[in-house]
PDB file of C-alpha atoms in Angstrom:
ATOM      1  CA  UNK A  29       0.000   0.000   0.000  1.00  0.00           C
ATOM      2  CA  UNK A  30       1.560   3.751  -1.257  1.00  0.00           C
ATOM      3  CA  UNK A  31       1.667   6.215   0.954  1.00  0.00           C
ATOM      4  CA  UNK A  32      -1.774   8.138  -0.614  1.00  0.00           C
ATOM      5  CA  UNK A  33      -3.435   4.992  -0.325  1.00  0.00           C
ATOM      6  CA  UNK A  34      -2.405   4.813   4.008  1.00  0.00           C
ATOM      7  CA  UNK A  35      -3.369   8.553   3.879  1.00  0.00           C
ATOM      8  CA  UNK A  36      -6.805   7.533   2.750  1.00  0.00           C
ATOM      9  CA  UNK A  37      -7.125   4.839   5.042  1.00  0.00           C
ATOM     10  CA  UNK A  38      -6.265   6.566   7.562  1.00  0.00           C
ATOM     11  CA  UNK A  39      -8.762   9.307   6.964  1.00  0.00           C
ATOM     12  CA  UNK A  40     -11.548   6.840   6.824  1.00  0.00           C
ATOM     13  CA  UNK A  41     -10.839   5.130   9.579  1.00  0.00           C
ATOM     14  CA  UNK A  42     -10.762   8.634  11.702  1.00  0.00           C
ATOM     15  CA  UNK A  43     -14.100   9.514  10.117  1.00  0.00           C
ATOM     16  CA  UNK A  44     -15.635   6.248  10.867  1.00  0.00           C
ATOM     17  CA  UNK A  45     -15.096   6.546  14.679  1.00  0.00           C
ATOM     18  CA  UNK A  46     -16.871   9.543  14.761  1.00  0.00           C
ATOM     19  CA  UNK A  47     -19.021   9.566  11.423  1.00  0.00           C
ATOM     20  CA  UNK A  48     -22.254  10.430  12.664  1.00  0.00           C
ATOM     21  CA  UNK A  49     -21.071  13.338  14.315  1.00  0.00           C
ATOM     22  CA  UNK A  50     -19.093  14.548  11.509  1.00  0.00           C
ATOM     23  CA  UNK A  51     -21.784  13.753   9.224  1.00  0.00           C
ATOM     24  CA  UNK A  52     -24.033  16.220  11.314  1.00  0.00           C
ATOM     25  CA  UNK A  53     -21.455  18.683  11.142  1.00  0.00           C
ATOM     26  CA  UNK A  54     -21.447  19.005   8.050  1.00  0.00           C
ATOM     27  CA  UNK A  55     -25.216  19.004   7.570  1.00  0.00           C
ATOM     28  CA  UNK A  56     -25.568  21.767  10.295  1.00  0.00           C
ATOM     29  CA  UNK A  57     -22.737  23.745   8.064  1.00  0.00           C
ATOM     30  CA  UNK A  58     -25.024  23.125   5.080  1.00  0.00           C
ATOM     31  CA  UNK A  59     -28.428  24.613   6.565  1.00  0.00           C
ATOM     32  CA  UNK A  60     -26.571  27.504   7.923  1.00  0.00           C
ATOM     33  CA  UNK A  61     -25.239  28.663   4.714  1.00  0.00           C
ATOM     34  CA  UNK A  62     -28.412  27.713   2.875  1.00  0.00           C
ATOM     35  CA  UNK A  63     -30.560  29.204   5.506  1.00  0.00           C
ATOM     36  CA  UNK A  64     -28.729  32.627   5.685  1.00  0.00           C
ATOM     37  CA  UNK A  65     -28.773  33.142   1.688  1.00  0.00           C
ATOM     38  CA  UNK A  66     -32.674  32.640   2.009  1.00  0.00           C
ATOM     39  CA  UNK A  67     -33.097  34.516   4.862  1.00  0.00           C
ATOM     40  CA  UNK A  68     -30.795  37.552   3.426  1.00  0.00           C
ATOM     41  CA  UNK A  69     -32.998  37.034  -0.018  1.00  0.00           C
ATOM     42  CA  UNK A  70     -35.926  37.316   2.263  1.00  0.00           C
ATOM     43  CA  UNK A  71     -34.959  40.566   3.145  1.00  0.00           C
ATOM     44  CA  UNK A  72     -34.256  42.438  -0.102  1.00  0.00           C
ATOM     45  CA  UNK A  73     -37.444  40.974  -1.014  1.00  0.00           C
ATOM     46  CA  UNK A  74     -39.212  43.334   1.695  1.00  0.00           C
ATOM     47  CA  UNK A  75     -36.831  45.883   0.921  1.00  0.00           C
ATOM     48  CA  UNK A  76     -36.764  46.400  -2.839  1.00  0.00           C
ATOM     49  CA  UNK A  77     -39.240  49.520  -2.410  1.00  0.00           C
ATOM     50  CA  UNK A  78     -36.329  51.180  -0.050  1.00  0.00           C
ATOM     51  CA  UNK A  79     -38.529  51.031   2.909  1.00  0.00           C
ATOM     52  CA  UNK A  80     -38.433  47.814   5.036  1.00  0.00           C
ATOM     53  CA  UNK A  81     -41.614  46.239   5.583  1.00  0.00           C
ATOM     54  CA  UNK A  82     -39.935  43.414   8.462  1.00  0.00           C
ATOM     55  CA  UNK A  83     -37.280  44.066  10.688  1.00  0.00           C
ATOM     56  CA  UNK A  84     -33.531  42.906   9.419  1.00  0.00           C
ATOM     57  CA  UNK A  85     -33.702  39.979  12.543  1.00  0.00           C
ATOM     58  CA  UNK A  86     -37.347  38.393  11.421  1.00  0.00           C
ATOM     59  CA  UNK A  87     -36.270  36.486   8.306  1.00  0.00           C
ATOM     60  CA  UNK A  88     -33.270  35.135  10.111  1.00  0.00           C
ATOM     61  CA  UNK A  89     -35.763  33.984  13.043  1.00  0.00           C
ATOM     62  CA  UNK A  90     -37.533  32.460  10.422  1.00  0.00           C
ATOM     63  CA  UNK A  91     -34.570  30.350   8.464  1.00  0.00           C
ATOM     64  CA  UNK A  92     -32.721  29.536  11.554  1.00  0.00           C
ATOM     65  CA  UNK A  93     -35.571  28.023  13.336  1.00  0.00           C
ATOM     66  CA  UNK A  94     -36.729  26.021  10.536  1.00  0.00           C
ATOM     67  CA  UNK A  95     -33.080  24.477  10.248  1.00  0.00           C
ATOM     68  CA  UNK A  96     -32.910  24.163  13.595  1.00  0.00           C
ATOM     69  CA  UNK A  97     -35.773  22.643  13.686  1.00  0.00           C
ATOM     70  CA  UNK A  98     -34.707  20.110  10.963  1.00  0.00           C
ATOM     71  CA  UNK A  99     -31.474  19.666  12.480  1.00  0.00           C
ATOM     72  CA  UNK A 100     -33.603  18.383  15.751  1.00  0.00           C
ATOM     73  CA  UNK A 101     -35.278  15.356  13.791  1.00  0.00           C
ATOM     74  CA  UNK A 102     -32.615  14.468  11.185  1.00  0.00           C
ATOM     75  CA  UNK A 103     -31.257  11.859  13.908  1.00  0.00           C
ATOM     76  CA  UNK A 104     -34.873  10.486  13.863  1.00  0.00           C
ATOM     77  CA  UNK A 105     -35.112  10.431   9.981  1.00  0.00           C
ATOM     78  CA  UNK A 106     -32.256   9.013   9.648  1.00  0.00           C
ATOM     79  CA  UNK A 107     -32.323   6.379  11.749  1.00  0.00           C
ATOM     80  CA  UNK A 108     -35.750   5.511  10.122  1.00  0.00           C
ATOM     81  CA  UNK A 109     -33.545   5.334   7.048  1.00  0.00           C
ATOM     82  CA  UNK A 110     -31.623   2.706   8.327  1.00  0.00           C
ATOM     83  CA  UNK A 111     -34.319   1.200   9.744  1.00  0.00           C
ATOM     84  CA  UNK A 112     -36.379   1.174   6.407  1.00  0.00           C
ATOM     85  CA  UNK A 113     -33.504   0.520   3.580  1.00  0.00           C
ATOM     86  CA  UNK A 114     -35.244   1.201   0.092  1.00  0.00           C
ATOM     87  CA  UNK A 115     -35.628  -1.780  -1.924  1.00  0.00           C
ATOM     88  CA  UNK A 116     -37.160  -3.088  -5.485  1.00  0.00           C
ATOM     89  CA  UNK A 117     -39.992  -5.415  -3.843  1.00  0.00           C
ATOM     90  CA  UNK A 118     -42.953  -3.508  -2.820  1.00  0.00           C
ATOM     91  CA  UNK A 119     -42.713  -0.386  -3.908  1.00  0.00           C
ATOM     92  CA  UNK A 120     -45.886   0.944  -3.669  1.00  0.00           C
ATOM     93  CA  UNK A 121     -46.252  -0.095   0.030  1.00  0.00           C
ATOM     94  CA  UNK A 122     -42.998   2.089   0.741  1.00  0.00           C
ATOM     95  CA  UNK A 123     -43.969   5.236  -1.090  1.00  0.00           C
ATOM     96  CA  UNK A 124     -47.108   4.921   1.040  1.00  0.00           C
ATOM     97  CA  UNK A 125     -45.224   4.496   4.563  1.00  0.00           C
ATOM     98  CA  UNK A 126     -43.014   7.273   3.276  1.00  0.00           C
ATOM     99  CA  UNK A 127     -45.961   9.657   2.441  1.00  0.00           C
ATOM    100  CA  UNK A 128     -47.413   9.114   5.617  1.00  0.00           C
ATOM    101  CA  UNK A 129     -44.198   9.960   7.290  1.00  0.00           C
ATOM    102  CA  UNK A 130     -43.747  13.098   5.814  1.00  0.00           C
ATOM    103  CA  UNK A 131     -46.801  14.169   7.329  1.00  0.00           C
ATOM    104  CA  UNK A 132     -45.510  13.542  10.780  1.00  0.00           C
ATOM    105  CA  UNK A 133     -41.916  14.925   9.721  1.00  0.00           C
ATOM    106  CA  UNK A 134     -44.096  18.168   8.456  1.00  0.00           C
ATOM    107  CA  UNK A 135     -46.529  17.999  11.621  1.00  0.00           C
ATOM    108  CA  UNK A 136     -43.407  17.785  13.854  1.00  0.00           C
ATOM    109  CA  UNK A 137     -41.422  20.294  12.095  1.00  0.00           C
ATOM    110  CA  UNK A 138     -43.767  23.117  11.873  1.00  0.00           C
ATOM    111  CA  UNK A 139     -44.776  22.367  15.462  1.00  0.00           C
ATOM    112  CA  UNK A 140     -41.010  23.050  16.943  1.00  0.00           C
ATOM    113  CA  UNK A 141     -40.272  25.735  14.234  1.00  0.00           C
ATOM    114  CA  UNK A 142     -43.291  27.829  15.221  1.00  0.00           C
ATOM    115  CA  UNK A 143     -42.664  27.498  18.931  1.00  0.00           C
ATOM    116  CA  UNK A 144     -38.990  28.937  18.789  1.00  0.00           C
ATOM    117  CA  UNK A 145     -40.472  31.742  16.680  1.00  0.00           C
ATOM    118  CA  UNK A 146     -43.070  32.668  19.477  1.00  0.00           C
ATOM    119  CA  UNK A 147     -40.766  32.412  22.165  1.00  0.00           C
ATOM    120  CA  UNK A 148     -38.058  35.155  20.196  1.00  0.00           C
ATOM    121  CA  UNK A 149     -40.960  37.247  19.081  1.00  0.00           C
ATOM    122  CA  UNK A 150     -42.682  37.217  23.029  1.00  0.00           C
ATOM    123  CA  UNK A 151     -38.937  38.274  24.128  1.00  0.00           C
ATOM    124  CA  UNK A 152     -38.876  41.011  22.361  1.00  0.00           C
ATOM    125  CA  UNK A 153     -42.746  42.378  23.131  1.00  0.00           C
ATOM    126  CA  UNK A 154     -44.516  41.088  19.359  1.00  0.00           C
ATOM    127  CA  UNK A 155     -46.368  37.697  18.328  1.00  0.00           C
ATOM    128  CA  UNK A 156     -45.870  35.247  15.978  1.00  0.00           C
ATOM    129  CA  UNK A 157     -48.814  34.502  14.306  1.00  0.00           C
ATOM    130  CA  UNK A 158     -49.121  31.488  12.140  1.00  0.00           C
ATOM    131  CA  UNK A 159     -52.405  31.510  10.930  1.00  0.00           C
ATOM    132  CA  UNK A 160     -54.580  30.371   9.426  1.00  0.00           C
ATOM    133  CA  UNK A 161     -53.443  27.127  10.215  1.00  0.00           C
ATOM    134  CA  UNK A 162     -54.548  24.664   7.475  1.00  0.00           C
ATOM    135  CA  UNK A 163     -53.220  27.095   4.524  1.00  0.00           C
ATOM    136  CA  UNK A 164     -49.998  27.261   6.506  1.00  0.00           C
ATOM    137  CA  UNK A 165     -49.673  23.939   7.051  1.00  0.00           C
ATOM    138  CA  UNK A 166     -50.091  23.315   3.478  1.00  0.00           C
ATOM    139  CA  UNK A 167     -47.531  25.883   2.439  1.00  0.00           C
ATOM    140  CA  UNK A 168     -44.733  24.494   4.953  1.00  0.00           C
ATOM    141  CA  UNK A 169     -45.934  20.386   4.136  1.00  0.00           C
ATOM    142  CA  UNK A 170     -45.059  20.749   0.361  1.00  0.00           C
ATOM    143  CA  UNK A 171     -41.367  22.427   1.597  1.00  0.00           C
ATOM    144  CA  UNK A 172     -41.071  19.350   4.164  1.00  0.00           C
ATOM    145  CA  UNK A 173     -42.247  16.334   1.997  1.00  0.00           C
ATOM    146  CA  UNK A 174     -39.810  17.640  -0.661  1.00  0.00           C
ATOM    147  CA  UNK A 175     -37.120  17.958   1.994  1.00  0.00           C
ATOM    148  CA  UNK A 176     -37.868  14.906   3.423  1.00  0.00           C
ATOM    149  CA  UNK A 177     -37.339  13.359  -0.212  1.00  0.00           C
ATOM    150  CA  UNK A 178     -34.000  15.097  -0.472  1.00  0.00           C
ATOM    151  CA  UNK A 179     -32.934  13.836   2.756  1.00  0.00           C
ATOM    152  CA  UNK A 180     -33.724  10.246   1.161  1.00  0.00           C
ATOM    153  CA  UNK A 181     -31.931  10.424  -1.528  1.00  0.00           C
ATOM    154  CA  UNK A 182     -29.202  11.522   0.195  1.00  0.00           C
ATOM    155  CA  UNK A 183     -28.941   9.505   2.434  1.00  0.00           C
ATOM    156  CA  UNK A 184     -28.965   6.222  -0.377  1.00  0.00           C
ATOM    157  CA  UNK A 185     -26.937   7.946  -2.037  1.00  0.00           C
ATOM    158  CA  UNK A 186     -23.829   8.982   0.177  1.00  0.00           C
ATOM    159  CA  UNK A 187     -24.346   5.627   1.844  1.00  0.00           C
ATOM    160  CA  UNK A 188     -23.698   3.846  -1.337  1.00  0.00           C
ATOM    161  CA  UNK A 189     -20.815   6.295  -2.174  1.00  0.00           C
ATOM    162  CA  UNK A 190     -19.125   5.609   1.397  1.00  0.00           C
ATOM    163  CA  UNK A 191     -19.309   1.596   0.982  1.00  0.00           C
ATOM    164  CA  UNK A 192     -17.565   1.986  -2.434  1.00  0.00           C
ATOM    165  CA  UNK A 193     -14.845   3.944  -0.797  1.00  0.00           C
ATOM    166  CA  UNK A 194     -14.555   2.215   2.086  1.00  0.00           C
ATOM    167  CA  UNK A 195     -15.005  -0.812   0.385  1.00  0.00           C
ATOM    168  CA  UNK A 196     -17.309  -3.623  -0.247  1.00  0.00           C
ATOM    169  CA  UNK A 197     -16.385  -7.512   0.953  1.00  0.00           C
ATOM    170  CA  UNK A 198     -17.764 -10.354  -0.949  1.00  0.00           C
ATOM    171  CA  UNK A 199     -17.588 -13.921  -0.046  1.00  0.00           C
ATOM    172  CA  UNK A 200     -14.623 -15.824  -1.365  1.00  0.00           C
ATOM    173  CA  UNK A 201     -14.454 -19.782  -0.244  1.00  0.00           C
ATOM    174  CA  UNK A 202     -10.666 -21.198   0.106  1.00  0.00           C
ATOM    175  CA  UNK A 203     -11.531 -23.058  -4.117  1.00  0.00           C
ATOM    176  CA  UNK A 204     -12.159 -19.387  -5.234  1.00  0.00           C
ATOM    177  CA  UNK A 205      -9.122 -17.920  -3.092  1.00  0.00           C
ATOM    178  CA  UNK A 206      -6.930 -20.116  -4.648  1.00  0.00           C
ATOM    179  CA  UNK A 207      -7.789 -19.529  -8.162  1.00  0.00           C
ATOM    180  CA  UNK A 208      -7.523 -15.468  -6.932  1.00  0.00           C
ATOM    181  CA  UNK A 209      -4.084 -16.228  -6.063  1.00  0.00           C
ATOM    182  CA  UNK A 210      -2.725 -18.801  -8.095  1.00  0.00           C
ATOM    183  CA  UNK A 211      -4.620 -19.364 -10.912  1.00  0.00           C
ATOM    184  CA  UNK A 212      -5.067 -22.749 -10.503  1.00  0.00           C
ATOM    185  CA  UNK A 213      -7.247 -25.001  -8.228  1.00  0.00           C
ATOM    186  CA  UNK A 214      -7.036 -29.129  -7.671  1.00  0.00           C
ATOM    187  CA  UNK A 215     -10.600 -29.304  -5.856  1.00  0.00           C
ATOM    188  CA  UNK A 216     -13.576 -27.296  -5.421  1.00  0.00           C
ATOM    189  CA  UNK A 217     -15.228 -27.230  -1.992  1.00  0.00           C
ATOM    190  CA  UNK A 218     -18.792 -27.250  -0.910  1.00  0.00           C
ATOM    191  CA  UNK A 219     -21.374 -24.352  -1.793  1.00  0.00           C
ATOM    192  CA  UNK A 220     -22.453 -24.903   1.978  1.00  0.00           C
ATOM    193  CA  UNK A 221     -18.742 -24.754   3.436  1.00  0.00           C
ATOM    194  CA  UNK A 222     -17.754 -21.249   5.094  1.00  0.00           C
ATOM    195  CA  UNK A 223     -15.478 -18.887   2.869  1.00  0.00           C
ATOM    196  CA  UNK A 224     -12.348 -18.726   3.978  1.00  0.00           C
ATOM    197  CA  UNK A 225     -11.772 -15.720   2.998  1.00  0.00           C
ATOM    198  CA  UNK A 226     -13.169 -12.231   2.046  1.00  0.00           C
ATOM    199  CA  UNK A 227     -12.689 -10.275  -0.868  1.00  0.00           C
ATOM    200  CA  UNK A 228     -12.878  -6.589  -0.327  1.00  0.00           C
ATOM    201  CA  UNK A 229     -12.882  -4.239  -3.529  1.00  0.00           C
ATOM    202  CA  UNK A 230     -11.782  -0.760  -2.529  1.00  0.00           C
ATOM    203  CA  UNK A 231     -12.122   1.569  -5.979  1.00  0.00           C
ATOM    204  CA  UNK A 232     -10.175  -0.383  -8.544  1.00  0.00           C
ATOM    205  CA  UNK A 233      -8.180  -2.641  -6.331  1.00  0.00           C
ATOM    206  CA  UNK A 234      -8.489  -5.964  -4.568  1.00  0.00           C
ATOM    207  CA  UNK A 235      -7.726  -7.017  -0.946  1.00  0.00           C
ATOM    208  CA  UNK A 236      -8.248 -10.217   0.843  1.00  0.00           C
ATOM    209  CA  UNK A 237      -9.271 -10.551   4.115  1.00  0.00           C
ATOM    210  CA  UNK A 238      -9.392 -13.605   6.451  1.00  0.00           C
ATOM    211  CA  UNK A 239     -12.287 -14.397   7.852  1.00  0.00           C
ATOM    212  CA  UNK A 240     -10.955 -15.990  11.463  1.00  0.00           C
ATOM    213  CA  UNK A 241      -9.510 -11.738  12.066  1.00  0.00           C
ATOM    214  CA  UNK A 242     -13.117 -10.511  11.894  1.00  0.00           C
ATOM    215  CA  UNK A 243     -13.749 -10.252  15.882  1.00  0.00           C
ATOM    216  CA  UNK A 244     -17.692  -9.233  15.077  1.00  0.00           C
ATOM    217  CA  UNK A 245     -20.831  -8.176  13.181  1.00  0.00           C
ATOM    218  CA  UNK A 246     -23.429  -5.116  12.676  1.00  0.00           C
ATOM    219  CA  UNK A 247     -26.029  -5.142  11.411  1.00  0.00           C
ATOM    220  CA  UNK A 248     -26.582  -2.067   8.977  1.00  0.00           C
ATOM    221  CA  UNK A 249     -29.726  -2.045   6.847  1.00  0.00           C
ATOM    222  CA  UNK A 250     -28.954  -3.561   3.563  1.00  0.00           C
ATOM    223  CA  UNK A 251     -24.888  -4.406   4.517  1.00  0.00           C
ATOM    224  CA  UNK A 252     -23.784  -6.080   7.541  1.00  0.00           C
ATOM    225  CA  UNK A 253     -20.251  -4.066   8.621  1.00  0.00           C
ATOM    226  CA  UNK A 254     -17.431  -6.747   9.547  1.00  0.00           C
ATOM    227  CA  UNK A 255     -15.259  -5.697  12.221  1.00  0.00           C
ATOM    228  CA  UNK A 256     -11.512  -6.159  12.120  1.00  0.00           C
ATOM    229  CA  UNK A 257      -8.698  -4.666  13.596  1.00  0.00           C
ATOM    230  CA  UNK A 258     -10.724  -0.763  13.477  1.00  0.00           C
ATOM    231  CA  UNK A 259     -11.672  -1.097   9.951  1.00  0.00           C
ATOM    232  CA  UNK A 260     -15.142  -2.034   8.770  1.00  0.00           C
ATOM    233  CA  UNK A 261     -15.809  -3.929   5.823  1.00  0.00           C
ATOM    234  CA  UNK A 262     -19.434  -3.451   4.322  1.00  0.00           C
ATOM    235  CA  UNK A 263     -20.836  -6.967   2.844  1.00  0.00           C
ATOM    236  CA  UNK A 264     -24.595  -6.825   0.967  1.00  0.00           C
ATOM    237  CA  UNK A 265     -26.620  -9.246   2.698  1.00  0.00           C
ATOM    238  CA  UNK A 266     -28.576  -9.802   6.282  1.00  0.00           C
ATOM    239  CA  UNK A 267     -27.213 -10.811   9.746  1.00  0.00           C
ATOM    240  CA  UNK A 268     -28.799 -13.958   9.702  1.00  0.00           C
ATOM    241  CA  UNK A 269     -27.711 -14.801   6.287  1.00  0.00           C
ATOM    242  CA  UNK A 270     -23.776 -13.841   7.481  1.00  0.00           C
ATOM    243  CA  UNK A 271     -24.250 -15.720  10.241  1.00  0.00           C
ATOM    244  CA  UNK A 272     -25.637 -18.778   8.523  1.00  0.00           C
ATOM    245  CA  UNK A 273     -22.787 -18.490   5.941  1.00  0.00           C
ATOM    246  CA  UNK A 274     -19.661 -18.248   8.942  1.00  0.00           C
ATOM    247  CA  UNK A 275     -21.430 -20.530  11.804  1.00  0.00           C
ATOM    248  CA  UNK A 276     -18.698 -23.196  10.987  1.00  0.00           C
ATOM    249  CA  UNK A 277     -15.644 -20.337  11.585  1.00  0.00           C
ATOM    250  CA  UNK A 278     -17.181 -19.518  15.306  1.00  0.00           C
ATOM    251  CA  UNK A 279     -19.653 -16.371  14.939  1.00  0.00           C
ATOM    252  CA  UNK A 280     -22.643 -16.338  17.092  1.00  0.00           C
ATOM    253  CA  UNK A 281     -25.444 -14.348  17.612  1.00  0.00           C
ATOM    254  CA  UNK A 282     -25.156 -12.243  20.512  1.00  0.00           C
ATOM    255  CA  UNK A 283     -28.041  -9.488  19.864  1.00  0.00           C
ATOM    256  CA  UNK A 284     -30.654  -8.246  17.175  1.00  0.00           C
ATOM    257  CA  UNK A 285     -28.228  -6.414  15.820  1.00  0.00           C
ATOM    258  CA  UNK A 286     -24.558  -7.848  16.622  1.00  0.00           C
ATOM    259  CA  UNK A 287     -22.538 -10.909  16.482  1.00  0.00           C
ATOM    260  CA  UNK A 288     -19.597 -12.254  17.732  1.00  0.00           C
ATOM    261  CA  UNK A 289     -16.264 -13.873  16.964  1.00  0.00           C
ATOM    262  CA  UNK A 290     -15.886 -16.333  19.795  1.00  0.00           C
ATOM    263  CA  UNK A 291     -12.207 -16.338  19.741  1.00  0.00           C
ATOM    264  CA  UNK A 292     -12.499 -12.694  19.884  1.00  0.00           C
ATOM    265  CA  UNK A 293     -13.917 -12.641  23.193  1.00  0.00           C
ATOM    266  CA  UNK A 294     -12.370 -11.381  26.214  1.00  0.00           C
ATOM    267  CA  UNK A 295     -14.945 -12.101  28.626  1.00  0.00           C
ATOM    268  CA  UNK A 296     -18.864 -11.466  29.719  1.00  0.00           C
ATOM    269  CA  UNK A 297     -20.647 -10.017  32.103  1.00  0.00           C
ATOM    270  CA  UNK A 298     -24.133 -10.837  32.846  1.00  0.00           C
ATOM    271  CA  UNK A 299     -26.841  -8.019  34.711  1.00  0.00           C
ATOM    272  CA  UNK A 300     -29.562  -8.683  36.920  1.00  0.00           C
ATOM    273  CA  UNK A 301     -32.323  -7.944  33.696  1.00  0.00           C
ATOM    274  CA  UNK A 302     -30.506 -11.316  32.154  1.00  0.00           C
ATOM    275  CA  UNK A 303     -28.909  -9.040  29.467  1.00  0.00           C
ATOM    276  CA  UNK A 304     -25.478  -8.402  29.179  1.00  0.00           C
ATOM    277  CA  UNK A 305     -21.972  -6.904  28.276  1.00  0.00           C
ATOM    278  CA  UNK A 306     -19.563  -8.787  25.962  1.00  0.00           C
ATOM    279  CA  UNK A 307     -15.993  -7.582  26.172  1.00  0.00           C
ATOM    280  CA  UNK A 308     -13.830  -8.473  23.422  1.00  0.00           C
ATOM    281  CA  UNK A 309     -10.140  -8.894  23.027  1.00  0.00           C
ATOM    282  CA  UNK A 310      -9.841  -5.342  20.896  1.00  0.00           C
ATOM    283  CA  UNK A 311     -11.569  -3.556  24.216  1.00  0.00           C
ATOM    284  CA  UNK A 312     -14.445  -2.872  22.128  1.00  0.00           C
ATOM    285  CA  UNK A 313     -18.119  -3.922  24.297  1.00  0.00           C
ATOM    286  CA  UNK A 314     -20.879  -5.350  22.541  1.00  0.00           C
ATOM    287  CA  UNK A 315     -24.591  -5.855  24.232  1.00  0.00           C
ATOM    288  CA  UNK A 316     -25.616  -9.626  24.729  1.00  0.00           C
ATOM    289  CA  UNK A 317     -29.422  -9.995  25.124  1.00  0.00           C
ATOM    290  CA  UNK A 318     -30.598 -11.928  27.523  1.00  0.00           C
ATOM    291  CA  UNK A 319     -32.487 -13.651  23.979  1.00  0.00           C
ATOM    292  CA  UNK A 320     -29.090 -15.521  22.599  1.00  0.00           C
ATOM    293  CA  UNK A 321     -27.717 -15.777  25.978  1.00  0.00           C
ATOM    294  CA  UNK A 322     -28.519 -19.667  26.076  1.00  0.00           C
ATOM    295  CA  UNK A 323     -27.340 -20.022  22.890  1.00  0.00           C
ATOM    296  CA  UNK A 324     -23.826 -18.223  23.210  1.00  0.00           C
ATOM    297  CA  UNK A 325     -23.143 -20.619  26.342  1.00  0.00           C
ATOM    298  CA  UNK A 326     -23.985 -23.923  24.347  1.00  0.00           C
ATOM    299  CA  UNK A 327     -21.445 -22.839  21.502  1.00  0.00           C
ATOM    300  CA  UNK A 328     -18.871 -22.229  24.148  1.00  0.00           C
ATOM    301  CA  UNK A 329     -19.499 -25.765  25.753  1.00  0.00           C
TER     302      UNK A 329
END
């Protein structure tokens, strides 16, 4: 690996310990920006005639506290997002649960937005009056159900980006490793024998990656992210299909959404509720529910 490529690496591994927090940075840098060119367009709107119609600090009250407002349930969205991956199958059914939740997303929006506009305009002596309520409503839902599409696409779309550049594992069993490596092969194995090996394709080259060094598993929508060493390695595909696929190299299900290298573990600790805390060798804590608990013990006996 060149130096550019550590560099990169590097980077990505920085952003990844903190990427949801730099990711809502960034968005928060975004609205501001946006927000002040509307709200300074706002105002040369009322001004054109040379005689202002608002005061200079109302369309700023009005931007900021719709972006702050957004900036409140974005979490929330988002977290739906990942919740409710977009897929092919059904699509009909989705656009419907996604309608209805921009009326929520709108209902929820205009309800926090208009309540940090009456508490500035009460501090300094006026009222904020955001009536009539139904044509109001209308005029901010269109806004919000668009933004809430944005924020969709968005989403897919940097999420898709990010796996690229991060890279995206496939399964590779030790007949196809071979052939990746020497070009020749004496015996195939099983289709229902574990891989051996990953292949992760970062941009236009190739890495393999053993599958004994991945310590555990997340769950993430449409990828499960494989753990190893402080790098993640997105693979397409559900937990419970991973799982299936590496039973035989020692991964067990530890939680809805983790599981766990058992020669990665350092040790447990079990609460009163039944639930628990699994330590691994890396010093990285997963949650065991109480729900694979059995289960976890029987592997290790």
């Amino acid at each position: 690996m060149d130096i550019r490529d550590k560099q990169k690496t590097s980077w990505l591994e920085k952003f990844d310990q903190h990427k949801y927090l730099y990711s809502y940075l960034l968005i928060a840098a975004y609205l501001f920006i946006n927000n002040t060119i509307n709200a300074s367009s706002v105002w040369m709107e009322h001004n054109r005639s040379g005689e202002a119609q608002i005061q200079l600090w109302e369309p700023y009250v009005w931007e900021y506290s719709s972006a702050l407002s957004t900036l409140i349930l974005l979490p929330f969205i988002f977290a739906l997002f990942r919740r409710m991956p977009l897929r092919f199958a059904h699509l009909g059914r989705q656009c419907f649960i996604h309608f209805l939740i921009t009326i929520l997303y709108s209902a929820a929006h205009v309800g926090i937005m208009v309540m940090l506009r009456e508490g500035i305009y009460l501090l300094d002596g006026g009222n904020y009056d955001f009536s009539p309520w139904l044509r109001e409503f209308w005029y901010e839902y269109r806004k919000d159900a668009w933004g809430y599409v944005f924020w969709l696409i968005i989403y897919q779309i940097v999420q898709s980006l990010y796996a690229r550049i991060k890279g995206e594992a496939s399964i590779v069993n030790a007949h196809d490793e071979a052939n990746t490596l020497n070009n020749d092969s004496a015996h195939s194995t099983s289709p229902n024998s574990s891989p051996d090996f990953l292949l992760v394709k970062k941009l236009d080259k190739e890495f393999l990656v053993k599958v004994d060094e991945i310590e555990w598993l997340e769950s993430a929508g449409n990828y499960v992210n494989l753990h190893k060493h402080g790098r993640i390695y997105p693979l397409r595909g559900t937990l419970n299909q991973t799982i299936s696929r590496l039973a035989n190299k020692g991964f067990s299900r530890i939680h809805r959404s983790f599981a766990v290298n058992l020669a990665a573990i350092d040790n447990i600790q079990y609460q009163p509720s039944g639930d628990g805390k699994v330590t691994l060798k890396s010093g990285n804590t997963l949650n065991l529910s109480r729900r694979y608990k059995d289960e976890l013990k029987r592997q290790f006996g």
